[in-house]
XYZ file of C-alpha atoms in Angstrom:
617
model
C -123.988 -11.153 -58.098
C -120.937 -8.919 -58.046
C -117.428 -10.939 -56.890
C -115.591 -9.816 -54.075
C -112.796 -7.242 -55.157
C -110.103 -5.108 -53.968
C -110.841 -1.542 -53.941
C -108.976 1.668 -54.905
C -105.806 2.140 -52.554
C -107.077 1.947 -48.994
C -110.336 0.604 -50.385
C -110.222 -3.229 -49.348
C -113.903 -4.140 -48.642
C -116.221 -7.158 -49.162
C -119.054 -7.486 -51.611
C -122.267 -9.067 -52.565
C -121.585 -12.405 -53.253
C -118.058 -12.845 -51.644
C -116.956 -15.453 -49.531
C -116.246 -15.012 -45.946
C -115.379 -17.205 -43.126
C -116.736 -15.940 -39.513
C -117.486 -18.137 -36.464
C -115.146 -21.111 -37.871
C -117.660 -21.531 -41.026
C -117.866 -20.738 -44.647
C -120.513 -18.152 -45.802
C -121.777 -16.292 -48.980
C -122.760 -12.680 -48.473
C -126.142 -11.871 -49.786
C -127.113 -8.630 -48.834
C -126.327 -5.798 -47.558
C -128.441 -3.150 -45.790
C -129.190 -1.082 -43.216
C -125.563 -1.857 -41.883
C -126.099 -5.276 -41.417
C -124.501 -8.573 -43.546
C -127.102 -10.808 -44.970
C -125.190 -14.152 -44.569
C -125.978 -17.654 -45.897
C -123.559 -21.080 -45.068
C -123.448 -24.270 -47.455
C -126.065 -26.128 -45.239
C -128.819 -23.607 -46.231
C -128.385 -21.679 -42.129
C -128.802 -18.105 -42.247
C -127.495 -14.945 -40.537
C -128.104 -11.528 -40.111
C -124.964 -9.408 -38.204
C -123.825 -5.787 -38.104
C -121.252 -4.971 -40.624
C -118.661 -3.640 -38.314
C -119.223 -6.457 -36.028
C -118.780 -8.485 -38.533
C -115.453 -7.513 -39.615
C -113.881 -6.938 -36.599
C -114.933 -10.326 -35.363
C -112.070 -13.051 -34.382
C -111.402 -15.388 -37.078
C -112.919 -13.346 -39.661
C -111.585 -13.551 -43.180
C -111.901 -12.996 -46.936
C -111.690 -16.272 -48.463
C -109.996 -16.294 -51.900
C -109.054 -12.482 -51.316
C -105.772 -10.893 -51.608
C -103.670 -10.470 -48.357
C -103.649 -7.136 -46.436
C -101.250 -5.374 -47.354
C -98.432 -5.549 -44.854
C -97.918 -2.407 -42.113
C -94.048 -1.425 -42.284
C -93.096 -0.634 -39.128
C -89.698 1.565 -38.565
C -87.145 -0.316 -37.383
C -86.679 -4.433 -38.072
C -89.645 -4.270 -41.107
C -87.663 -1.859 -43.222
C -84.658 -4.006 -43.464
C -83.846 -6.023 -46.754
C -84.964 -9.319 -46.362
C -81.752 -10.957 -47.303
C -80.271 -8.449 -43.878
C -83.339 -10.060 -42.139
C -82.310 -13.612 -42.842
C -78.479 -12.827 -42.211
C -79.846 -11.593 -38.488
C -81.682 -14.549 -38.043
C -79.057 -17.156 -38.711
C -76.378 -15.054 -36.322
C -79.023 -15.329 -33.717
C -79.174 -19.280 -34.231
C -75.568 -19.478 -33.838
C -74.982 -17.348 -31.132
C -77.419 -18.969 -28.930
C -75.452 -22.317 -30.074
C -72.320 -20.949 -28.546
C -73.966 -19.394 -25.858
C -76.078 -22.541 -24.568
C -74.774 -25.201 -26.728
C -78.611 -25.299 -28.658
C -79.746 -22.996 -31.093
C -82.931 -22.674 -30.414
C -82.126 -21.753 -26.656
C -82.075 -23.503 -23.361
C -84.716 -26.699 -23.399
C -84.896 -26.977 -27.100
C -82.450 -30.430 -27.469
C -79.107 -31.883 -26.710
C -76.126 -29.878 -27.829
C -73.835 -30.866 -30.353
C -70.402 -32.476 -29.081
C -68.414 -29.544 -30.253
C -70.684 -26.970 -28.381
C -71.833 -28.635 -24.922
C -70.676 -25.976 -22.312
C -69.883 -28.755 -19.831
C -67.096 -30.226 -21.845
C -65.839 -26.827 -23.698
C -64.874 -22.967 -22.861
C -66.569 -20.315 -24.219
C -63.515 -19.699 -26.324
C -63.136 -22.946 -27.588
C -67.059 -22.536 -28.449
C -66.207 -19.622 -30.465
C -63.330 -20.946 -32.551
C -65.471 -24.191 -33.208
C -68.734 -21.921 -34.568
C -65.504 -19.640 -37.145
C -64.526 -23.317 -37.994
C -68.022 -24.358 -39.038
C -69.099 -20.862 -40.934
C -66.018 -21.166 -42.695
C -66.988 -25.102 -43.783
C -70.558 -23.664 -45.122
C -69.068 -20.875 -47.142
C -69.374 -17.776 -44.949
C -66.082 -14.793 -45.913
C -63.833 -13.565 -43.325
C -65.334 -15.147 -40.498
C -62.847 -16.145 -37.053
C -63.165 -16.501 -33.795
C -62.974 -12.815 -33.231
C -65.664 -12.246 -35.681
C -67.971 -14.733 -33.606
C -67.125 -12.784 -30.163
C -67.777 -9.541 -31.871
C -70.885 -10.812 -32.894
C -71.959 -12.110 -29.660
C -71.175 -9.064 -27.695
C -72.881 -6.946 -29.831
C -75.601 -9.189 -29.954
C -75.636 -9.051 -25.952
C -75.722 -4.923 -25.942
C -78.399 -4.119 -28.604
C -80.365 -7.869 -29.141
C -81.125 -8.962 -33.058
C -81.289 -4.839 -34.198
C -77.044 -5.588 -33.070
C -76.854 -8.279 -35.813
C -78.430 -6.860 -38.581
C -76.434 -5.069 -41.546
C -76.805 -1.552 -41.420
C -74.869 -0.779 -44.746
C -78.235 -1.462 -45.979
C -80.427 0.627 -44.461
C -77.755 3.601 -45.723
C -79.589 5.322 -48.347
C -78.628 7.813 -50.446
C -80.006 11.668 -49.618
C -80.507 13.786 -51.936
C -78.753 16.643 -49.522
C -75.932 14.797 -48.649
C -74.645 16.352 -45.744
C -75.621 19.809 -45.734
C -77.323 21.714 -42.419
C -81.480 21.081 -42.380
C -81.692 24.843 -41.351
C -79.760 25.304 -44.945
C -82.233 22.307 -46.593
C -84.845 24.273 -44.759
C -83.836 27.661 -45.960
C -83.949 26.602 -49.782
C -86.950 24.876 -49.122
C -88.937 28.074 -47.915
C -86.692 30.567 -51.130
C -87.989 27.587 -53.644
C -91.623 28.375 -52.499
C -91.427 32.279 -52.780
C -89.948 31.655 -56.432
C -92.495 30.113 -57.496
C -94.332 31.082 -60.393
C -91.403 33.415 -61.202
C -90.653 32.884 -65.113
C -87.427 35.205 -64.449
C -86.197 33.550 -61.228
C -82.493 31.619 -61.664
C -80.813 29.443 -59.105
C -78.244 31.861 -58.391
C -80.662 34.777 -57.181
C -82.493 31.079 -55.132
C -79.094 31.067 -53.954
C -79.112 34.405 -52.555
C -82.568 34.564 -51.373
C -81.345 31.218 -49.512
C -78.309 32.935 -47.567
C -80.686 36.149 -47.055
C -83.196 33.545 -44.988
C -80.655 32.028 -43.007
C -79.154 35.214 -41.896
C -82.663 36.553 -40.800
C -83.816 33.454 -38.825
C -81.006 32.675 -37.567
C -78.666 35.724 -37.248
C -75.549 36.773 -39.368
C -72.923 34.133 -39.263
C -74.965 31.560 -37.152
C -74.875 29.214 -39.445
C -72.260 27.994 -41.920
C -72.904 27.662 -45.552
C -71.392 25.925 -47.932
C -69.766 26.592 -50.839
C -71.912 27.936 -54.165
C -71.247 25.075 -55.891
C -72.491 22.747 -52.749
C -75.529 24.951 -52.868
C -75.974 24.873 -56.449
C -76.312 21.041 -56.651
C -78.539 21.650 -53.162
C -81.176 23.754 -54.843
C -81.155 21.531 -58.364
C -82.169 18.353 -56.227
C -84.760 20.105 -54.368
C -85.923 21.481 -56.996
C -89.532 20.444 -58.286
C -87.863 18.750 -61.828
C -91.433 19.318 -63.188
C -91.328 22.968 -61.905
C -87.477 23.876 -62.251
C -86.597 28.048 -60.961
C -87.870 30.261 -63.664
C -91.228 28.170 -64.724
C -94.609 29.416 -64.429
C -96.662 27.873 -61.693
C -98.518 24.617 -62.832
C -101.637 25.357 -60.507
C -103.434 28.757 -58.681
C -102.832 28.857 -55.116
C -105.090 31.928 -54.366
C -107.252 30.839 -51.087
C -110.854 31.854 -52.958
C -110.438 29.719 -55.620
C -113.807 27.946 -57.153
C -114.206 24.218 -56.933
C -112.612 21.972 -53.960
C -112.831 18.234 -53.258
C -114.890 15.702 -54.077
C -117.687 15.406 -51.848
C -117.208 11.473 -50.308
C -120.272 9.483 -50.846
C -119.163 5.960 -48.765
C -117.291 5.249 -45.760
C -113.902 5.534 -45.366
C -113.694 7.475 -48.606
C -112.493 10.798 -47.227
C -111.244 10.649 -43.514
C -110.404 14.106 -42.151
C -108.026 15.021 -39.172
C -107.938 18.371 -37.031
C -106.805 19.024 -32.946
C -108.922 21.541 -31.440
C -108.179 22.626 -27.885
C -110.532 20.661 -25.559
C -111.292 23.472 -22.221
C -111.244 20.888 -19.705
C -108.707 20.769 -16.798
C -106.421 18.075 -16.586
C -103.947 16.948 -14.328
C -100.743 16.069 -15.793
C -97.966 13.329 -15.060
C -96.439 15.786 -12.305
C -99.356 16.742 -11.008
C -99.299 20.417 -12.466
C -102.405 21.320 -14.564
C -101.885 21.159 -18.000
C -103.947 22.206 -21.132
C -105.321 19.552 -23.093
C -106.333 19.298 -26.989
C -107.900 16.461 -29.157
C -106.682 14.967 -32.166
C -110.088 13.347 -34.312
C -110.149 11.503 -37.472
C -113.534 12.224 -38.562
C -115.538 10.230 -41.327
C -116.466 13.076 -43.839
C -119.244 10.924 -45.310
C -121.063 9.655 -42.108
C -119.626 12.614 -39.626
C -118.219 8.976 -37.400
C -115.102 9.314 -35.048
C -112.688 7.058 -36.010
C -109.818 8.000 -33.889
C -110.251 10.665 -31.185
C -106.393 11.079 -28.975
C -105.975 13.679 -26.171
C -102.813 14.519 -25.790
C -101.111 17.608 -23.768
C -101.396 20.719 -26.355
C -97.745 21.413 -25.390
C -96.531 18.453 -26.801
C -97.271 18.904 -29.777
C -99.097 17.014 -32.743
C -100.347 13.836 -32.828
C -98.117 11.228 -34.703
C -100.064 10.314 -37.840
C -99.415 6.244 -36.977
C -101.015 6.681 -33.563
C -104.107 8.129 -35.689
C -103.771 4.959 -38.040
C -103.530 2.573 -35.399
C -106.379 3.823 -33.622
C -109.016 4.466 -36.633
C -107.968 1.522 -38.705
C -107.719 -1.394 -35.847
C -110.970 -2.358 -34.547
C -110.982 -2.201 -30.593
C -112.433 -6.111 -30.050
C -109.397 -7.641 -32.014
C -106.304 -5.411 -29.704
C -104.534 -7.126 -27.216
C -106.720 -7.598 -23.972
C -109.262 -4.722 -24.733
C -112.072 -5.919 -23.282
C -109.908 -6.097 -19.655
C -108.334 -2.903 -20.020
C -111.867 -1.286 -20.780
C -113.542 -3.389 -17.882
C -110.351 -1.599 -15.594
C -110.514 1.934 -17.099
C -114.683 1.638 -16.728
C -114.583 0.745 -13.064
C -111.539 3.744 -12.292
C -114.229 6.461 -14.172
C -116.974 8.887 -12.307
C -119.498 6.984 -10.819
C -122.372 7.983 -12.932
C -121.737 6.260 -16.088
C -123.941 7.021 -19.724
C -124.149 3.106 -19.856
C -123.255 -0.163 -18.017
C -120.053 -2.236 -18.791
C -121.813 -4.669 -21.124
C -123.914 -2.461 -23.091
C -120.347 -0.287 -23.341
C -118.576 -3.410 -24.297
C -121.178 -4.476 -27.132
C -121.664 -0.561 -28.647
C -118.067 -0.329 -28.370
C -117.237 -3.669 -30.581
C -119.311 -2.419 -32.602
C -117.947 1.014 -33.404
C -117.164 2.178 -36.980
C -113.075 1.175 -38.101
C -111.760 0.998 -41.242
C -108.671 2.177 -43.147
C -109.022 5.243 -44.782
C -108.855 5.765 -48.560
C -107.672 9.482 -48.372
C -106.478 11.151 -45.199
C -107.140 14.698 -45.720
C -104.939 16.493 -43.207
C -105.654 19.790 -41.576
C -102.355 22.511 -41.230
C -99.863 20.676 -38.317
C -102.953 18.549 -36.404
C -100.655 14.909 -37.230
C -96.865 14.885 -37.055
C -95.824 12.995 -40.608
C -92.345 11.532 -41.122
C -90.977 10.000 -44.033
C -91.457 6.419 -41.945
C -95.735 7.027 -41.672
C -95.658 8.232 -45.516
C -93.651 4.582 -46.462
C -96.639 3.043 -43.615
C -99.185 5.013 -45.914
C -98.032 3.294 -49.080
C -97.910 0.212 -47.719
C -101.420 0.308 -46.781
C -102.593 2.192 -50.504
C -103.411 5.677 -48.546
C -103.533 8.888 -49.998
C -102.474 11.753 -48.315
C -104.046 15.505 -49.346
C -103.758 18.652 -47.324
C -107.042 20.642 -46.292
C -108.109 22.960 -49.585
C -107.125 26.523 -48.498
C -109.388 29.243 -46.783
C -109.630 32.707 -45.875
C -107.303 33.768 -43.067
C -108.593 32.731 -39.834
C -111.709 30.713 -41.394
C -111.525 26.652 -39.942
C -111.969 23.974 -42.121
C -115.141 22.077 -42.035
C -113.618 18.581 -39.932
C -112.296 21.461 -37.337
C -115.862 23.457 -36.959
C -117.028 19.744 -35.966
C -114.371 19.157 -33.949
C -115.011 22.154 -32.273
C -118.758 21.635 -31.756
C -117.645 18.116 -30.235
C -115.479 19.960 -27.973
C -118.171 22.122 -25.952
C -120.633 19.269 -25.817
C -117.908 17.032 -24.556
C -116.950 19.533 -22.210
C -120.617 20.024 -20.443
C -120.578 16.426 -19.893
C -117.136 16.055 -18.533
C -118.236 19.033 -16.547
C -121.233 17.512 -15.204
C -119.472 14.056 -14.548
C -117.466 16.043 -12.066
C -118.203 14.636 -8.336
C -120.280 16.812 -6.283
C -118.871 18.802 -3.939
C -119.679 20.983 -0.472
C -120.337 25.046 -0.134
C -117.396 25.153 1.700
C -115.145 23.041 -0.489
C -116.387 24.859 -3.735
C -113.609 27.427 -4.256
C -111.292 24.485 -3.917
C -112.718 22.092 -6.071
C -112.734 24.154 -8.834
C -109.367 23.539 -9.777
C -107.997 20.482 -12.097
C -108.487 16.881 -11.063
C -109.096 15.003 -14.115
C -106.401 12.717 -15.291
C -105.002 12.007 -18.628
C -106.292 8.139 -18.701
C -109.232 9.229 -17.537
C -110.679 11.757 -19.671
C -109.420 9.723 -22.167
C -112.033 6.865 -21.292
C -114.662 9.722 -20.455
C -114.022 10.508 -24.493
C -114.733 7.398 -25.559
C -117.339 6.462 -23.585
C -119.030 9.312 -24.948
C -118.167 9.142 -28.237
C -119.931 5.893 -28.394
C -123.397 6.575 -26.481
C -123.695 10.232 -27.234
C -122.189 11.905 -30.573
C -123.065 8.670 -32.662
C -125.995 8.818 -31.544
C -127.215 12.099 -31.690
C -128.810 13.840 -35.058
C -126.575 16.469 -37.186
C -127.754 19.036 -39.487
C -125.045 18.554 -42.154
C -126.062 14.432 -42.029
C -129.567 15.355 -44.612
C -130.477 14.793 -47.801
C -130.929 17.701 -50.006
C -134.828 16.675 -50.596
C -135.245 15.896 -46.608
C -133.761 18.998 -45.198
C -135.145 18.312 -41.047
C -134.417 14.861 -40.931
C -130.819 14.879 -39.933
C -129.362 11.268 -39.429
C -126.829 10.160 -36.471
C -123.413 9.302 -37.618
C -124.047 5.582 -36.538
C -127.501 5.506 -38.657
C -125.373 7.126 -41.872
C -122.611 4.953 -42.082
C -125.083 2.408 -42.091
C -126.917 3.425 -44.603
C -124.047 4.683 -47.191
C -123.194 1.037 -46.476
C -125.865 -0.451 -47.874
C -125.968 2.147 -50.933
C -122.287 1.783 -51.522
C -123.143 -2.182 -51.300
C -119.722 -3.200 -49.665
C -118.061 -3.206 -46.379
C -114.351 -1.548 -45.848
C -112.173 -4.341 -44.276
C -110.156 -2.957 -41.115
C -106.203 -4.176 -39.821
C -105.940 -7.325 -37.986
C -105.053 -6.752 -34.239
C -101.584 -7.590 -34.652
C -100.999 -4.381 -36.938
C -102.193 -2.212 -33.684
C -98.594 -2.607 -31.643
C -97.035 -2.321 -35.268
C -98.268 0.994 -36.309
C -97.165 2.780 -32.989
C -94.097 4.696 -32.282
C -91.131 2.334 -31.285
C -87.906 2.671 -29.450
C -85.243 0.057 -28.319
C -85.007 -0.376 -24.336
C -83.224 -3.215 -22.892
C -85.298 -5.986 -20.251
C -84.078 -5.566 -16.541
C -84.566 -8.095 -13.887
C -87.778 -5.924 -13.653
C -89.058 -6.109 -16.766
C -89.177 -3.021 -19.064
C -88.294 0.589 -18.027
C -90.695 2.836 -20.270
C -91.521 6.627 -19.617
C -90.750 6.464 -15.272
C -93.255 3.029 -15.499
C -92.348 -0.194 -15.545
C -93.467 -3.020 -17.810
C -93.927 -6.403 -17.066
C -95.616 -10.238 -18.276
C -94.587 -13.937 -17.857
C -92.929 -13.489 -21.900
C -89.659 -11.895 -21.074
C -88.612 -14.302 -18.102
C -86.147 -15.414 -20.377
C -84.548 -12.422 -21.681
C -83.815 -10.562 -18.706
C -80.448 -9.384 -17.740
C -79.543 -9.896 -20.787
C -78.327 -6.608 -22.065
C -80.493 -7.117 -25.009
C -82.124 -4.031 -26.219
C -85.604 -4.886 -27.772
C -87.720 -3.115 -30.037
C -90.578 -1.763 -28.040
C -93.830 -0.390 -29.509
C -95.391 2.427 -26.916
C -98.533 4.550 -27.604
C -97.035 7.602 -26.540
C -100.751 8.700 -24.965
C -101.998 5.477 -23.590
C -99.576 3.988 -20.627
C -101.556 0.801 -20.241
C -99.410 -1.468 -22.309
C -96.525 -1.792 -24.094
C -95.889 -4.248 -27.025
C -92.353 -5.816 -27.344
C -90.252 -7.709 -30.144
C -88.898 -10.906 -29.176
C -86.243 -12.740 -30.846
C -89.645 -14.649 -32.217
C -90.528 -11.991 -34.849
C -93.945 -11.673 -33.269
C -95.271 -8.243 -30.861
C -96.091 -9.150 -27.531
C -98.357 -7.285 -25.240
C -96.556 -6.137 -21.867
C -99.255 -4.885 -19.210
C -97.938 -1.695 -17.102
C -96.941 -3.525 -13.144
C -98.692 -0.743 -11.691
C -101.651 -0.442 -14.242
C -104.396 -1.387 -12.155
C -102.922 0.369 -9.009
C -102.199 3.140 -11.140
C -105.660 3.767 -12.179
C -107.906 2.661 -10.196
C -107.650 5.316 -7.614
C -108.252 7.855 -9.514
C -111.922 7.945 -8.310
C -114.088 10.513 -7.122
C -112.700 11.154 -3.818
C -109.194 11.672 -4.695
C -110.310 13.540 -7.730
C -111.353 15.703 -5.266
C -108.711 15.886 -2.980
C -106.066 16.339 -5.843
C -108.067 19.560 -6.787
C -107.979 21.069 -3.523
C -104.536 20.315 -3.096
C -103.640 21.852 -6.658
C -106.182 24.688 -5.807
C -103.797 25.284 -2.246
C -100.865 24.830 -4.217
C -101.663 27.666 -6.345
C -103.320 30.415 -4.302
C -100.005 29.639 -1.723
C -97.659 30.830 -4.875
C -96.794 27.116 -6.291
C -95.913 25.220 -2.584
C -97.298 23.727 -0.067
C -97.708 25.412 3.217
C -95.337 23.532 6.627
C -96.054 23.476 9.863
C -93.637 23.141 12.565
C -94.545 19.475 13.255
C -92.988 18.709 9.614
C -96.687 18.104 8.387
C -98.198 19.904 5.175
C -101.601 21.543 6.033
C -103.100 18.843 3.641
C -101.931 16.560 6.329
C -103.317 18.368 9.124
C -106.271 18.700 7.478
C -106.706 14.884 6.730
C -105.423 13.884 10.114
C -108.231 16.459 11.366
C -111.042 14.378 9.665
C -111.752 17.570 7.392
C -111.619 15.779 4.354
């Protein structure tokens, strides 16, 4: 038997003959096949469970493996552990001058010196300089404590933290990004150019400015500024006036590897999705979908919608989506059981079979990410997230103009079948309320759960031509049935994030915790965990997926995420359901035929309100 071993970057899996711990007891894998684990404990009992239930079961563990590799979220995670542990003490002694205990109200009896009974806040401070000075700490008074503790009040532990350290050198300095830009873009049409020096880069530089942004827009600096400029963004393997290392013509021979086990390749695209949605204002908007799409099995690992308008999807939402599976996130099973009951009322499946297909849906972290031209927005923070997790990045192999890449011809073909059943989910309607129901009622959540749903019954589930073997050319597998069985020939599993890493690898922004709870996006935000930070003035770190408005996930001074429901969540959702899915349409449908208002009447009633007061509705 083989021993259980890391993989290649992004490649953590489990092997024949590993040891694993699942359901509180110890067990030996023995076999792998057809998608399933062949388990066996030290009492001789025996078990037989599906590999991605497996993994993304509660409690379930490597024994004797290496730790996952950490995710490295932006803000507290990237600072220098000895910054980390300066924070931390602060916070201990602030809340000791604040309280009189520094582990916060309820934690002990206060020291004599600190009890806010028998001393001002002043005299507090000047006894907490006295002390830092005793234990060694430079240049440390009174004044240095209040500072502390007011800053500490405005922006929470990020207030306390060093930032000389997070200061990094750049290797442009100063200069304009729409200069950085501009020798970016001369750099790439020098290329290859054996004749090419860095002063005619130079001028090709101030040539580009001037055209996209007009003569004397934009202030340049001085040659010598942009001589050092070009030199250190210069390729130092491929310096101006080298031949090109590689061909870049778009017919070129050859191409990728073809992936032959899960999680090998994953590939990413956005194609437009031609189903109308109504957006946060209650305009229609057009809507796209980001996929990550399993190049070996054809699986979904990640599919966002997101308004095409805004943009790509960020490349950490993608992560946290294909690489946490759904049954170890914060409250998932409630949140589907809410978003299930809010849906049409013809469902593909019932609430438990949803809940058991969708536990067991495929999740892993990707080995290579091969990324399609602008479908994820990437930042140097998701490439240091990448490298912390071992994933390689590679751009989609070039094609003739206009020609889509293989992951977006798929996507595409997932778009028009998803749109005939989102189509057909619509609720049925009248003759004479036809015209009007035509226009856009779906909302953003809800689509979103439409998606999923099926995702998980339907496209998994249903054959595809390029799923064959070349000696078995009509027998096309399902996704579901290939990843099983390039499971069993690869013989190992690929081990997905622990639920915690969800909240980490999503977007986050600092926002302080009213009386109210947390003000996020016009919603507000909410749990029993920040009774005892509010009205503080603290500024948190909060964790948002910027597509899903269900939950937030905050930083408290413990280190740890916590998952804040949205207050209005199930209020919020729930009545989006087939009747005022209807009504919204025939209100947007009025809206626009009466030139983007809503008709008056004298009595100060809309003639939505008439109707409804009429009983037409």
């Amino acid at each position: 038997m083989s021993r259980n071993r890391t993989a290649a970057p992004g490649g953590r899996c489990v092997e024949v003959g590993a040891q694993v711990r699942f359901e509180d007891r110890a067990w030996q894998v023995t076999g792998l096949a057809d998608g399933r684990v062949y388990l066996v404990a030290g009492d001789g009992a025996s078990a037989c469970v599906l590999a991605s239930a497996l993994v993304a079961a509660p409690g379930f563990a490597v024994i004797g493996a290496s730790a996952a590799p950490p995710v490295v979220p932006v803000l507290w995670e990237a600072v220098p552990l000895a910054a980390q542990e300066r924070a931390l003490a602060w916070l201990r002694h602030i809340r000791e001058v604040e309280t009189g205990l520094p582990g916060g109200p309820g934690s002990g009896t206060p020291r004599p010196e600190y009890d806010p009974q028998a001393f001002t806040l002043a005299q507090r401070e000047a006894a907490k300089a006295r002390e830092l000075a005793g234990l060694g700490w430079a240049r440390v008074s009174r004044t240095t404590v209040q500072r502390m503790r007011l800053v500490y009040g405005r922006q929470g532990l990020w207030g306390l933290v060093d930032k000389r350290h997070l200061r990094g050198p750049s290797p442009t300095g100063r200069a304009d990004e729409r200069v950085v830009a501009a020798v970016l873009e001369a750099l790439r049409r020098c290329r290859g150019r054996k004749k090419t020096t860095i002063r005619q880069v130079i001028e090709l530089t101030e040539q580009i400015v001037a055209d996209t942004h007009g003569p004397h827009q934009v202030r340049l600096p001085a040659r010598s500024s942009l001589y050092r400029l070009v030199k250190a963004l210069a390729d130092p393997a491929e310096p101006p006036g080298s031949a090109a290392r590689t061909a870049t013509a778009a017919g070129r021979a050859g191409g990728p590897p073809a992936a032959l086990r899960p999680a090998e390749r994953v590939q990413v695209a956005t194609a437009r999705l031609p189903v109308g949605v109504v957006g946060e204002d209650g305009t229609p908007v057009v809507v796209a979908v980001t996929a990550a799409l399993d190049q070996a099995s054809g699986c979904v690992l990640a599919a966002v919608l997101h308004p095409e308008q805004d943009g790509p999807v960020e490349l950490s939402v993608l992560l946290a989506e294909m690489a946490v599976p759904r049954p170890l996130r914060p409250d998932w099973a409630a949140l589907l059981e809410q978003a299930h009951a809010g849906g049409p009322a013809r469902r593909l499946m019932s609430l438990p079979d949803r809940i058991e297909a969708t536990a067991s849906r495929p999740a892993a972290v990707p080995e290579t990410l091969v990324l399609d031209r602008g479908p994820a927005g990437i930042t140097s923070a998701h490439l240091t997230v990448c490298e912390s997790l071992g994933i390689s990045l590679e751009p989609a192999p070039p094609r003739a103009a206009g020609a889509p890449s293989g992951a977006l011809r798929t996507l595409q073909v997932l778009a028009g079948l998803f749109t005939r059943h989102a189509v057909a989910a619509r609720p049925a309607v009248t003759a004479g309320q036809q015209d009007r129901a035509d226009g856009v009622y779906w909302s953003m959540p809800q689509l979103q759960d439409l998606l999923d749903e099926w995702i998980t019954g339907v496209w998994h589930h249903r054959p595809q031509e390029q799923l064959q073997h070349p000696l078995l050319p009509r027998a096309g597998l399902t996704p579901k049935e290939m990843w099983q069985v390039l499971l069993g020939a690869a013989g190992r599993v690929p081990l997905p994030l622990a639920g915690q890493a969800y909240g980490e690898l999503l977007p986050a922004r600092r926002s302080a915790v009213t009386e109210s709870g947390i003000r996020l996006g016009g919603r507000r935000y909410d749990d029993a965990c920040l009774d005892e930070h509010r009205g503080r003035r603290d500024r948190f770190e909060v964790h948002h997926h910027p597509h899903d408005p269900r939950q937030v996930f905050v930083r408290l001074p413990d280190g740890q995420l916590h998952a804040v429901p949205w207050a209005q969540g199930e209020h919020g959702l729930r009545p989006f359901d087939e009747l005022l899915r209807r009504r919204m349409g025939t209100v947007l449908a009025h809206r626009a035929a009466s030139g983007g208002t809503a008709a008056v009447d004298p009595g100060g009633l809309s003639v939505y309100d008439a109707e409804a007061e009429a009983g037409q509705w």
